[in-house]
Amino acid sequence: MYHEHPLRILRYSAKNIWLLLFPLLRGIQAFHFDPEGIYAWLRGAWFDILILGVIIMFGLVRWNFSRIDITEDSIVHREGVLLRVRTAIPISSISVAIAEYPLLLIPFRGVRFSCDTRAGLLKSIDMKLLVTRKVAAQLMKCVPEVDRKKKLADIPKADIWSVLLFSVFFSSGFSGAVYIAAFFFKGGDIAQDIITRSLSRLTETTSKLTFGVLQKIPATAIAVGIFFIAAWLLSFIVNLFRYSRFHVESDSKSLNIGCGVINRRVYKITSDHINFTDLRQNLIMKLCGAVTVNINCAGYGADSQHLPVLMPIKRERKLGRSLEPLGVVGGVKLDFRPSPAGIGSYIFWPVAAALAIFPLSDLLSEFFPRWAELSLFAAIMLEIPTVWLVAVKTTATFTSGVSIYDKKLVIRCSHWTAFHTVIADKENVVKVQIYQSFLQKPSRRCTLCVWLCGETVAKYRVRALRLRDAAKIVELLEHDVRHKNEKN
């Protein structure tokens, strides 16, 4: 039997921090800025100490009743004083076990341990504990270790350039921060000109106020622009520290992943619990033949701060065959592709949006002439991502498709500006649907949607497939065909 780390006493005590309200009220009532007031406050300090002791005692009692048992087949955590809660997780059901070593906990030899199974809703972690290093080592031993004698050889290494490029492309707001910054750098000047013309009509009595307001507009716009650039830079640095020292080792049954500098994380993953792999790209990466390999597994990448990365950015042709036991297959020829004549299914809405932006801007300028310059600038800034989306969807038309061989399903598709190559076992397909709009019926084209099992919805769509090809795919997947009419 083990206890959690003694630092948990503070966490449990914090739940009764509201009791400090009584010493606070006494202090406000008794304290005055004179010798008598200070003496009166000190004389009653025993009450404050008593309340603080009661708070810590609550935490100590709860910590004492929080106990961890490791049996031959499960990890059991008991907690609660009056209402006892017992959480038992079978070792055979653990998908991911995580040991986290934050820099702030190193002096206290504290480790955050968590484990997750396929059970439960959404991405909630089934068990979270704060333990000592000794207890963490015992808990991590419960999950099968990678067999050194059977370890997969030739797994690509994540070098510093791989991590660096990954941090560049997947930092929050990489393009958005620069885009918004440009808007404010230029938009500040435009806003100043517009307001200058408007405020010039005011009387001379408000001229000082006008000058003060105008002086602040460009500075504020530039400050906001710098803020977004700094936000991306901070995100880039955080990701660089988060994924540095990325290391992967595996055998046919287990997978170990370690990453991070300031906050080191060690993952132990059961390979059989990996639902599917996802090779992700953006347009630049696709043109360069680079991919980042992700896996879908309960507990890995469960929080929004960490991506479920198996391999940071690598050339697709350099992945080799060493990752095939983990479901990563390269160089697969697509058996079913979208019809080139169905390109409209991919680019119709992006092209329509791109063509409508400037006419709407002109229309807005006619109704509000004073905002004409700002309207034009906003239209240009909106046109850039729209044209980019047209390029992405055009590329997706000629690179999407489906392939089925042995027991594997491979789907190449796009979602917004990202490209996905999803590789899954056929048994992990939970639902297949064929959508056909009334515009697709004459040409006998359709949209194929495939749902894969996982903690959250994993839906992948391939448009403009020939109807007979979609029916063949469903037949090979051994699923029932479900038709659903869809209007554009």
Tab-separated table of C-alpha atoms in Angstrom:
chain	number	residue	atom	x	y	z
A	1	MET	CA	0.000	0.000	0.000
A	2	TYR	CA	1.256	3.482	-0.876
A	3	HIS	CA	0.234	7.065	-0.171
A	4	GLU	CA	0.284	9.984	-2.557
A	5	HIS	CA	3.061	12.548	-2.339
A	6	PRO	CA	2.888	14.667	0.855
A	7	LEU	CA	2.478	17.745	-1.355
A	8	ARG	CA	-1.066	16.552	-1.952
A	9	ILE	CA	-1.828	17.659	1.612
A	10	LEU	CA	-1.674	21.248	0.369
A	11	ARG	CA	-4.033	20.434	-2.513
A	12	TYR	CA	-6.536	18.780	-0.210
A	13	SER	CA	-6.201	21.647	2.282
A	14	ALA	CA	-6.891	24.201	-0.451
A	15	LYS	CA	-10.430	22.856	-0.757
A	16	ASN	CA	-11.136	24.290	2.716
A	17	ILE	CA	-9.428	27.620	2.105
A	18	TRP	CA	-12.803	29.318	2.552
A	19	LEU	CA	-12.329	28.908	6.319
A	20	LEU	CA	-9.773	31.713	6.163
A	21	LEU	CA	-12.729	34.033	5.757
A	22	PHE	CA	-13.208	34.015	9.553
A	23	PRO	CA	-9.651	35.204	10.411
A	24	LEU	CA	-10.000	37.796	7.667
A	25	LEU	CA	-13.209	39.182	9.127
A	26	ARG	CA	-11.691	39.202	12.626
A	27	GLY	CA	-8.606	41.001	11.352
A	28	ILE	CA	-10.684	43.676	9.607
A	29	GLN	CA	-12.699	44.243	12.748
A	30	ALA	CA	-9.813	44.244	15.244
A	31	PHE	CA	-6.963	45.843	13.355
A	32	HIS	CA	-6.393	49.591	13.547
A	33	PHE	CA	-3.297	51.564	12.631
A	34	ASP	CA	-2.346	52.301	16.210
A	35	PRO	CA	-0.523	50.400	19.004
A	36	GLU	CA	-3.745	49.303	20.679
A	37	GLY	CA	-5.158	47.961	17.423
A	38	ILE	CA	-1.993	46.027	16.617
A	39	TYR	CA	-1.917	44.586	20.151
A	40	ALA	CA	-5.574	43.538	19.915
A	41	TRP	CA	-4.909	41.826	16.588
A	42	LEU	CA	-1.853	39.964	17.922
A	43	ARG	CA	-3.741	38.905	21.067
A	44	GLY	CA	-6.323	37.135	18.932
A	45	ALA	CA	-3.760	35.630	16.523
A	46	TRP	CA	-4.237	32.234	18.185
A	47	PHE	CA	-7.630	32.063	16.471
A	48	ASP	CA	-6.020	32.566	13.054
A	49	ILE	CA	-3.429	29.896	13.821
A	50	LEU	CA	-6.199	27.536	14.940
A	51	ILE	CA	-8.139	28.016	11.707
A	52	LEU	CA	-4.969	27.469	9.671
A	53	GLY	CA	-4.255	24.308	11.673
A	54	VAL	CA	-7.793	23.035	11.050
A	55	ILE	CA	-7.362	23.597	7.286
A	56	ILE	CA	-4.067	21.687	7.240
A	57	MET	CA	-5.580	18.954	9.420
A	58	PHE	CA	-8.407	18.485	6.911
A	59	GLY	CA	-5.816	18.055	4.165
A	60	LEU	CA	-3.731	15.654	6.280
A	61	VAL	CA	-6.740	13.458	7.064
A	62	ARG	CA	-7.801	13.296	3.410
A	63	TRP	CA	-4.227	12.523	2.355
A	64	ASN	CA	-4.027	9.719	4.926
A	65	PHE	CA	-7.235	8.167	3.571
A	66	SER	CA	-5.941	8.380	-0.019
A	67	ARG	CA	-4.245	5.049	-0.599
A	68	ILE	CA	-2.818	3.257	-3.618
A	69	ASP	CA	-2.706	-0.520	-3.939
A	70	ILE	CA	-0.924	-2.427	-6.690
A	71	THR	CA	-2.211	-5.956	-7.102
A	72	GLU	CA	-1.262	-8.610	-9.621
A	73	ASP	CA	-3.923	-7.548	-12.079
A	74	SER	CA	-4.976	-3.982	-11.224
A	75	ILE	CA	-4.137	-0.547	-9.787
A	76	VAL	CA	-6.532	0.519	-7.029
A	77	HIS	CA	-6.928	4.041	-5.624
A	78	ARG	CA	-9.086	4.620	-2.551
A	79	GLU	CA	-9.952	8.133	-1.404
A	80	GLY	CA	-12.487	9.991	0.708
A	81	VAL	CA	-13.217	10.036	4.431
A	82	LEU	CA	-16.963	9.772	4.970
A	83	LEU	CA	-17.784	8.947	1.376
A	84	ARG	CA	-15.248	6.394	0.217
A	85	VAL	CA	-14.470	6.163	-3.505
A	86	ARG	CA	-12.640	3.160	-4.938
A	87	THR	CA	-11.178	3.314	-8.448
A	88	ALA	CA	-9.766	0.071	-9.832
A	89	ILE	CA	-8.150	-0.133	-13.269
A	90	PRO	CA	-7.224	-3.566	-14.657
A	91	ILE	CA	-3.622	-3.561	-15.827
A	92	SER	CA	-4.613	-5.399	-19.019
A	93	SER	CA	-7.015	-2.519	-19.873
A	94	ILE	CA	-4.452	0.284	-19.558
A	95	SER	CA	-3.895	1.931	-22.936
A	96	VAL	CA	-1.403	4.594	-21.816
A	97	ALA	CA	0.552	5.175	-18.615
A	98	ILE	CA	2.228	8.572	-18.187
A	99	ALA	CA	4.941	9.692	-15.792
A	100	GLU	CA	5.463	13.459	-15.809
A	101	TYR	CA	8.481	15.127	-14.202
A	102	PRO	CA	7.810	18.895	-13.896
A	103	LEU	CA	10.793	21.077	-13.106
A	104	LEU	CA	9.084	22.558	-10.029
A	105	LEU	CA	8.552	19.100	-8.521
A	106	ILE	CA	12.123	17.863	-9.019
A	107	PRO	CA	13.386	19.261	-5.658
A	108	PHE	CA	10.522	17.425	-3.930
A	109	ARG	CA	11.041	14.226	-5.990
A	110	GLY	CA	7.427	14.458	-7.082
A	111	VAL	CA	5.956	12.811	-10.183
A	112	ARG	CA	2.546	13.181	-11.789
A	113	PHE	CA	1.292	9.726	-12.734
A	114	SER	CA	-1.768	9.111	-14.868
A	115	CYS	CA	-3.210	6.246	-16.837
A	116	ASP	CA	-6.119	5.884	-19.206
A	117	THR	CA	-8.192	3.123	-20.760
A	118	ARG	CA	-10.584	2.924	-23.668
A	119	ALA	CA	-13.496	3.268	-21.251
A	120	GLY	CA	-15.086	6.579	-20.334
A	121	LEU	CA	-16.393	9.589	-22.218
A	122	LEU	CA	-14.474	12.044	-24.383
A	123	LYS	CA	-10.818	12.528	-23.406
A	124	SER	CA	-11.056	12.320	-19.636
A	125	ILE	CA	-8.124	10.622	-17.893
A	126	ASP	CA	-9.247	7.662	-15.770
A	127	MET	CA	-6.690	8.070	-12.975
A	128	LYS	CA	-4.425	10.971	-11.927
A	129	LEU	CA	-2.049	10.815	-8.988
A	130	LEU	CA	0.789	12.873	-7.510
A	131	VAL	CA	3.327	10.429	-6.108
A	132	THR	CA	6.981	10.123	-5.191
A	133	ARG	CA	9.509	8.814	-7.701
A	134	LYS	CA	9.659	5.480	-5.913
A	135	VAL	CA	5.904	4.957	-6.162
A	136	ALA	CA	5.866	6.199	-9.775
A	137	ALA	CA	8.493	3.603	-10.700
A	138	GLN	CA	6.346	0.858	-9.157
A	139	LEU	CA	3.247	2.072	-11.015
A	140	MET	CA	5.053	2.303	-14.351
A	141	LYS	CA	6.345	-1.250	-13.928
A	142	CYS	CA	2.752	-2.465	-14.069
A	143	VAL	CA	2.580	-1.611	-17.770
A	144	PRO	CA	4.510	-4.046	-19.991
A	145	GLU	CA	7.985	-2.789	-20.835
A	146	VAL	CA	9.557	-2.823	-24.295
A	147	ASP	CA	11.503	-6.053	-24.717
A	148	ARG	CA	15.063	-4.995	-25.495
A	149	LYS	CA	15.723	-8.245	-27.367
A	150	LYS	CA	12.684	-7.806	-29.605
A	151	LYS	CA	12.937	-4.038	-30.026
A	152	LEU	CA	12.165	-2.762	-33.509
A	153	ALA	CA	15.291	-1.631	-35.288
A	154	ASP	CA	15.747	1.272	-37.695
A	155	ILE	CA	13.029	3.450	-36.161
A	156	PRO	CA	13.681	6.964	-37.530
A	157	LYS	CA	15.271	9.305	-35.018
A	158	ALA	CA	13.742	12.690	-34.268
A	159	ASP	CA	16.706	15.022	-34.672
A	160	ILE	CA	16.800	18.683	-33.700
A	161	TRP	CA	15.754	19.825	-37.199
A	162	SER	CA	12.715	17.565	-37.103
A	163	VAL	CA	11.612	18.987	-33.740
A	164	LEU	CA	12.414	22.543	-34.864
A	165	LEU	CA	10.294	22.319	-38.023
A	166	PHE	CA	7.516	20.604	-36.110
A	167	SER	CA	7.483	23.458	-33.584
A	168	VAL	CA	7.381	26.018	-36.410
A	169	PHE	CA	4.426	24.465	-38.230
A	170	PHE	CA	2.371	23.402	-35.229
A	171	SER	CA	2.798	26.335	-32.877
A	172	SER	CA	-0.478	28.066	-32.164
A	173	GLY	CA	-1.114	30.955	-34.494
A	174	PHE	CA	1.942	30.475	-36.720
A	175	SER	CA	0.214	31.957	-39.738
A	176	GLY	CA	-2.612	33.574	-37.781
A	177	ALA	CA	-0.312	35.654	-35.585
A	178	VAL	CA	1.596	37.053	-38.576
A	179	TYR	CA	-1.665	37.582	-40.432
A	180	ILE	CA	-3.329	39.454	-37.571
A	181	ALA	CA	-0.138	41.392	-36.917
A	182	ALA	CA	-0.090	42.577	-40.532
A	183	PHE	CA	-3.718	43.597	-40.199
A	184	PHE	CA	-3.016	45.787	-37.203
A	185	PHE	CA	0.244	47.186	-38.572
A	186	LYS	CA	-1.577	48.403	-41.698
A	187	GLY	CA	-5.053	48.649	-40.220
A	188	GLY	CA	-3.826	51.074	-37.588
A	189	ASP	CA	-2.827	53.589	-40.275
A	190	ILE	CA	-6.093	53.161	-42.140
A	191	ALA	CA	-8.121	53.545	-38.954
A	192	GLN	CA	-6.173	56.681	-38.172
A	193	ASP	CA	-6.920	58.187	-41.620
A	194	ILE	CA	-10.621	57.374	-41.384
A	195	ILE	CA	-11.015	58.808	-37.927
A	196	THR	CA	-8.902	61.824	-38.903
A	197	ARG	CA	-11.388	62.760	-41.607
A	198	SER	CA	-14.311	62.202	-39.241
A	199	LEU	CA	-12.873	64.123	-36.324
A	200	SER	CA	-11.729	67.022	-38.506
A	201	ARG	CA	-15.350	68.131	-38.676
A	202	LEU	CA	-15.488	68.728	-34.961
A	203	THR	CA	-15.040	72.134	-33.514
A	204	GLU	CA	-11.737	73.587	-32.407
A	205	THR	CA	-12.733	73.113	-28.800
A	206	THR	CA	-12.201	69.372	-29.202
A	207	SER	CA	-8.977	69.580	-31.194
A	208	LYS	CA	-6.813	68.626	-28.214
A	209	LEU	CA	-8.943	65.546	-27.571
A	210	THR	CA	-8.806	64.635	-31.263
A	211	PHE	CA	-5.018	64.849	-31.343
A	212	GLY	CA	-4.760	62.679	-28.224
A	213	VAL	CA	-7.040	59.996	-29.615
A	214	LEU	CA	-5.258	59.888	-32.995
A	215	GLN	CA	-1.866	59.548	-31.418
A	216	LYS	CA	-3.001	56.413	-29.598
A	217	ILE	CA	-4.495	54.547	-32.571
A	218	PRO	CA	-1.319	53.527	-34.459
A	219	ALA	CA	0.525	52.725	-31.232
A	220	THR	CA	-2.328	50.511	-30.048
A	221	ALA	CA	-2.562	48.758	-33.423
A	222	ILE	CA	1.173	48.115	-33.491
A	223	ALA	CA	1.091	46.929	-29.882
A	224	VAL	CA	-1.651	44.412	-30.692
A	225	GLY	CA	0.313	43.235	-33.746
A	226	ILE	CA	3.468	42.786	-31.688
A	227	PHE	CA	1.424	40.940	-29.078
A	228	PHE	CA	0.256	38.302	-31.568
A	229	ILE	CA	3.755	37.836	-32.957
A	230	ALA	CA	5.085	37.493	-29.414
A	231	ALA	CA	2.276	35.008	-28.669
A	232	TRP	CA	3.356	32.796	-31.547
A	233	LEU	CA	7.014	33.120	-30.565
A	234	LEU	CA	6.165	32.078	-27.021
A	235	SER	CA	4.145	29.132	-28.346
A	236	PHE	CA	7.081	28.169	-30.577
A	237	ILE	CA	9.519	28.220	-27.643
A	238	VAL	CA	7.116	26.196	-25.473
A	239	ASN	CA	6.704	23.576	-28.210
A	240	LEU	CA	10.444	23.472	-28.738
A	241	PHE	CA	10.976	22.655	-25.055
A	242	ARG	CA	7.951	20.353	-25.017
A	243	TYR	CA	9.081	18.089	-27.895
A	244	SER	CA	12.871	18.329	-27.565
A	245	ARG	CA	14.709	15.130	-26.672
A	246	PHE	CA	11.968	13.215	-28.472
A	247	HIS	CA	12.697	9.499	-28.263
A	248	VAL	CA	10.767	6.458	-29.468
A	249	GLU	CA	11.381	2.769	-28.917
A	250	SER	CA	9.027	-0.119	-29.504
A	251	ASP	CA	8.501	-3.826	-29.925
A	252	SER	CA	5.455	-5.513	-31.409
A	253	LYS	CA	3.413	-5.114	-28.215
A	254	SER	CA	4.592	-1.971	-26.426
A	255	LEU	CA	5.644	1.550	-27.296
A	256	ASN	CA	7.709	3.953	-25.202
A	257	ILE	CA	7.829	7.673	-25.969
A	258	GLY	CA	9.776	10.316	-24.084
A	259	CYS	CA	9.866	14.052	-24.752
A	260	GLY	CA	10.346	17.393	-23.060
A	261	VAL	CA	13.119	19.306	-21.319
A	262	ILE	CA	11.583	21.434	-18.569
A	263	ASN	CA	8.591	19.117	-18.172
A	264	ARG	CA	9.810	15.656	-19.096
A	265	ARG	CA	7.102	13.147	-20.014
A	266	VAL	CA	7.451	9.386	-20.393
A	267	TYR	CA	4.638	7.428	-22.068
A	268	LYS	CA	4.091	3.685	-22.076
A	269	ILE	CA	1.561	2.727	-24.725
A	270	THR	CA	-0.018	-0.646	-25.444
A	271	SER	CA	0.309	-1.104	-29.212
A	272	ASP	CA	-2.893	-3.142	-29.542
A	273	HIS	CA	-4.854	-0.180	-28.157
A	274	ILE	CA	-3.808	2.167	-30.960
A	275	ASN	CA	-6.979	2.828	-32.959
A	276	PHE	CA	-5.314	4.224	-36.071
A	277	THR	CA	-2.380	6.286	-37.291
A	278	ASP	CA	-2.668	9.648	-39.008
A	279	LEU	CA	0.020	11.146	-41.241
A	280	ARG	CA	-0.710	14.896	-41.221
A	281	GLN	CA	0.506	17.586	-43.605
A	282	ASN	CA	-0.172	21.140	-44.593
A	283	LEU	CA	0.240	22.334	-48.170
A	284	ILE	CA	3.898	23.313	-47.755
A	285	MET	CA	4.728	19.972	-46.126
A	286	LYS	CA	2.885	18.109	-48.869
A	287	LEU	CA	4.850	19.871	-51.596
A	288	CYS	CA	8.061	18.976	-49.747
A	289	GLY	CA	7.003	15.373	-49.142
A	290	ALA	CA	7.152	15.774	-45.348
A	291	VAL	CA	4.722	14.341	-42.798
A	292	THR	CA	4.202	14.240	-39.074
A	293	VAL	CA	3.040	10.864	-37.754
A	294	ASN	CA	0.269	10.888	-35.149
A	295	ILE	CA	-1.504	8.035	-33.417
A	296	ASN	CA	-5.004	7.828	-32.005
A	297	CYS	CA	-4.886	6.094	-28.652
A	298	ALA	CA	-6.850	6.710	-25.441
A	299	GLY	CA	-4.826	8.893	-23.081
A	300	TYR	CA	-2.106	9.941	-25.524
A	301	GLY	CA	-2.520	13.579	-26.464
A	302	ALA	CA	-5.607	13.713	-24.264
A	303	ASP	CA	-5.042	17.359	-23.295
A	304	SER	CA	-5.072	20.250	-25.723
A	305	GLN	CA	-1.441	21.154	-24.981
A	306	HIS	CA	0.117	17.939	-26.294
A	307	LEU	CA	-0.315	16.479	-29.748
A	308	PRO	CA	-0.430	12.661	-30.155
A	309	VAL	CA	2.879	12.596	-32.007
A	310	LEU	CA	4.636	9.346	-32.851
A	311	MET	CA	7.206	10.991	-35.074
A	312	PRO	CA	7.814	14.728	-35.637
A	313	ILE	CA	8.328	16.001	-39.159
A	314	LYS	CA	10.092	13.519	-41.426
A	315	ARG	CA	10.287	12.856	-45.141
A	316	GLU	CA	7.580	10.340	-45.953
A	317	ARG	CA	9.952	8.242	-48.012
A	318	LYS	CA	12.371	8.064	-45.055
A	319	LEU	CA	9.883	6.518	-42.654
A	320	GLY	CA	10.852	3.094	-43.927
A	321	ARG	CA	9.144	-0.154	-43.022
A	322	SER	CA	10.216	-0.232	-39.375
A	323	LEU	CA	6.956	1.423	-38.230
A	324	GLU	CA	4.666	-1.044	-40.019
A	325	PRO	CA	4.050	-3.050	-36.805
A	326	LEU	CA	2.640	0.190	-35.354
A	327	GLY	CA	0.316	0.696	-38.304
A	328	VAL	CA	2.403	3.177	-40.298
A	329	VAL	CA	2.473	2.128	-43.932
A	330	GLY	CA	4.029	4.198	-46.693
A	331	GLY	CA	3.952	4.108	-50.483
A	332	VAL	CA	0.419	2.720	-50.708
A	333	LYS	CA	-1.166	3.011	-54.137
A	334	LEU	CA	-4.736	4.297	-53.980
A	335	ASP	CA	-7.289	1.893	-55.455
A	336	PHE	CA	-10.171	4.363	-55.530
A	337	ARG	CA	-9.743	8.032	-56.410
A	338	PRO	CA	-12.140	10.968	-56.849
A	339	SER	CA	-13.264	11.698	-60.356
A	340	PRO	CA	-11.383	14.755	-61.727
A	341	ALA	CA	-14.716	15.980	-63.077
A	342	GLY	CA	-15.905	16.252	-59.486
A	343	ILE	CA	-13.438	18.996	-58.599
A	344	GLY	CA	-16.407	21.264	-57.961
A	345	SER	CA	-17.226	19.248	-54.830
A	346	TYR	CA	-13.885	20.365	-53.392
A	347	ILE	CA	-13.475	23.939	-54.581
A	348	PHE	CA	-17.030	25.222	-55.074
A	349	TRP	CA	-17.423	26.986	-51.707
A	350	PRO	CA	-13.828	28.314	-51.469
A	351	VAL	CA	-14.017	29.692	-55.027
A	352	ALA	CA	-17.457	31.184	-54.367
A	353	ALA	CA	-16.123	32.889	-51.244
A	354	ALA	CA	-13.027	34.149	-53.086
A	355	LEU	CA	-15.157	35.630	-55.884
A	356	ALA	CA	-17.650	37.246	-53.488
A	357	ILE	CA	-15.230	39.062	-51.177
A	358	PHE	CA	-14.348	42.044	-53.403
A	359	PRO	CA	-17.913	42.662	-54.710
A	360	LEU	CA	-19.133	42.675	-51.112
A	361	SER	CA	-16.343	45.088	-50.229
A	362	ASP	CA	-17.378	47.421	-53.086
A	363	LEU	CA	-21.011	47.214	-51.994
A	364	LEU	CA	-20.045	48.091	-48.446
A	365	SER	CA	-17.980	51.037	-49.690
A	366	GLU	CA	-20.982	52.435	-51.591
A	367	PHE	CA	-23.126	52.453	-48.460
A	368	PHE	CA	-20.319	53.620	-46.165
A	369	PRO	CA	-17.862	55.695	-48.254
A	370	ARG	CA	-15.843	56.736	-45.214
A	371	TRP	CA	-14.937	53.102	-44.591
A	372	ALA	CA	-13.948	52.357	-48.188
A	373	GLU	CA	-10.227	52.104	-47.527
A	374	LEU	CA	-10.644	49.904	-44.488
A	375	SER	CA	-13.151	47.740	-46.359
A	376	LEU	CA	-10.679	47.223	-49.225
A	377	PHE	CA	-7.904	46.317	-46.818
A	378	ALA	CA	-10.145	43.825	-44.981
A	379	ALA	CA	-11.133	42.284	-48.324
A	380	ILE	CA	-7.479	41.773	-49.281
A	381	MET	CA	-6.726	40.191	-45.928
A	382	LEU	CA	-9.738	37.855	-46.262
A	383	GLU	CA	-8.816	36.948	-49.819
A	384	ILE	CA	-5.414	35.546	-48.835
A	385	PRO	CA	-6.632	32.567	-46.737
A	386	THR	CA	-9.503	31.950	-49.144
A	387	VAL	CA	-7.154	31.613	-52.122
A	388	TRP	CA	-4.925	29.387	-49.973
A	389	LEU	CA	-7.951	27.184	-49.241
A	390	VAL	CA	-8.701	26.963	-52.978
A	391	ALA	CA	-5.124	25.738	-53.555
A	392	VAL	CA	-5.478	23.170	-50.757
A	393	LYS	CA	-8.787	21.822	-52.039
A	394	THR	CA	-7.515	21.689	-55.625
A	395	THR	CA	-4.563	19.623	-54.434
A	396	ALA	CA	-6.900	17.422	-52.393
A	397	THR	CA	-8.925	16.620	-55.517
A	398	PHE	CA	-5.935	14.881	-57.100
A	399	THR	CA	-4.394	13.338	-53.972
A	400	SER	CA	-7.422	12.015	-52.050
A	401	GLY	CA	-8.624	8.449	-52.254
A	402	VAL	CA	-9.091	5.096	-50.551
A	403	SER	CA	-7.161	1.865	-50.572
A	404	ILE	CA	-7.985	-1.474	-48.927
A	405	TYR	CA	-5.564	-4.374	-48.692
A	406	ASP	CA	-5.306	-7.348	-46.337
A	407	LYS	CA	-6.900	-6.033	-43.130
A	408	LYS	CA	-5.912	-2.391	-43.577
A	409	LEU	CA	-7.865	0.659	-44.677
A	410	VAL	CA	-6.005	3.711	-46.009
A	411	ILE	CA	-7.824	7.027	-46.474
A	412	ARG	CA	-6.223	10.113	-47.990
A	413	CYS	CA	-8.358	13.221	-47.537
A	414	SER	CA	-8.309	16.838	-46.409
A	415	HIS	CA	-10.004	18.762	-43.633
A	416	TRP	CA	-9.902	22.538	-43.964
A	417	THR	CA	-6.234	23.283	-44.743
A	418	ALA	CA	-4.790	19.990	-43.422
A	419	PHE	CA	-4.133	16.777	-45.325
A	420	HIS	CA	-4.590	13.401	-43.647
A	421	THR	CA	-3.413	9.909	-44.524
A	422	VAL	CA	-5.294	7.654	-42.122
A	423	ILE	CA	-4.293	4.010	-41.703
A	424	ALA	CA	-6.560	1.738	-39.660
A	425	ASP	CA	-7.503	-1.899	-39.294
A	426	LYS	CA	-10.801	-2.711	-40.964
A	427	GLU	CA	-12.143	-3.921	-37.616
A	428	ASN	CA	-11.768	-0.370	-36.232
A	429	VAL	CA	-14.271	1.018	-38.740
A	430	VAL	CA	-17.499	1.618	-36.825
A	431	LYS	CA	-19.702	3.189	-39.501
A	432	VAL	CA	-19.684	3.893	-43.228
A	433	GLN	CA	-22.097	6.144	-45.086
A	434	ILE	CA	-22.532	7.202	-48.687
A	435	TYR	CA	-23.858	10.735	-49.217
A	436	GLN	CA	-25.198	11.840	-52.582
A	437	SER	CA	-26.577	15.298	-53.307
A	438	PHE	CA	-29.071	15.917	-56.087
A	439	LEU	CA	-26.283	17.577	-58.100
A	440	GLN	CA	-24.193	14.407	-57.841
A	441	LYS	CA	-26.918	12.035	-58.974
A	442	PRO	CA	-26.728	12.733	-62.739
A	443	SER	CA	-22.967	12.062	-62.758
A	444	ARG	CA	-23.312	9.134	-60.317
A	445	ARG	CA	-20.751	10.566	-57.934
A	446	CYS	CA	-20.993	10.596	-54.154
A	447	THR	CA	-19.239	11.367	-50.876
A	448	LEU	CA	-17.946	8.544	-48.715
A	449	CYS	CA	-17.802	9.073	-44.920
A	450	VAL	CA	-15.964	6.687	-42.624
A	451	TRP	CA	-16.103	6.750	-38.813
A	452	LEU	CA	-13.278	5.135	-36.858
A	453	CYS	CA	-13.390	4.058	-33.230
A	454	GLY	CA	-11.856	6.321	-30.596
A	455	GLU	CA	-12.684	8.410	-27.515
A	456	THR	CA	-13.913	11.264	-29.712
A	457	VAL	CA	-15.559	11.431	-33.112
A	458	ALA	CA	-13.102	10.461	-35.849
A	459	LYS	CA	-14.842	11.094	-39.163
A	460	TYR	CA	-13.067	11.210	-42.521
A	461	ARG	CA	-14.664	12.217	-45.803
A	462	VAL	CA	-13.666	11.598	-49.421
A	463	ARG	CA	-15.695	13.553	-51.985
A	464	ALA	CA	-16.433	12.995	-55.672
A	465	LEU	CA	-15.984	9.221	-55.649
A	466	ARG	CA	-17.787	7.230	-58.292
A	467	LEU	CA	-20.846	5.575	-56.794
A	468	ARG	CA	-19.769	2.108	-57.892
A	469	ASP	CA	-16.356	2.628	-56.254
A	470	ALA	CA	-17.964	3.721	-52.983
A	471	ALA	CA	-20.218	0.667	-53.015
A	472	LYS	CA	-17.184	-1.546	-53.643
A	473	ILE	CA	-15.347	0.049	-50.680
A	474	VAL	CA	-18.305	-0.609	-48.378
A	475	GLU	CA	-18.449	-4.198	-49.595
A	476	LEU	CA	-14.733	-4.722	-48.910
A	477	LEU	CA	-15.162	-3.225	-45.436
A	478	GLU	CA	-18.017	-5.685	-44.850
A	479	HIS	CA	-20.377	-2.924	-43.748
A	480	ASP	CA	-23.979	-2.218	-44.679
A	481	VAL	CA	-24.517	0.575	-47.178
A	482	ARG	CA	-26.462	3.541	-45.830
A	483	HIS	CA	-27.647	6.127	-48.323
A	484	LYS	CA	-28.442	9.659	-47.206
A	485	ASN	CA	-29.597	12.401	-49.532
A	486	GLU	CA	-27.866	15.693	-48.926
A	487	LYS	CA	-28.754	19.070	-50.447
A	488	ASN	CA	-26.048	21.603	-51.280
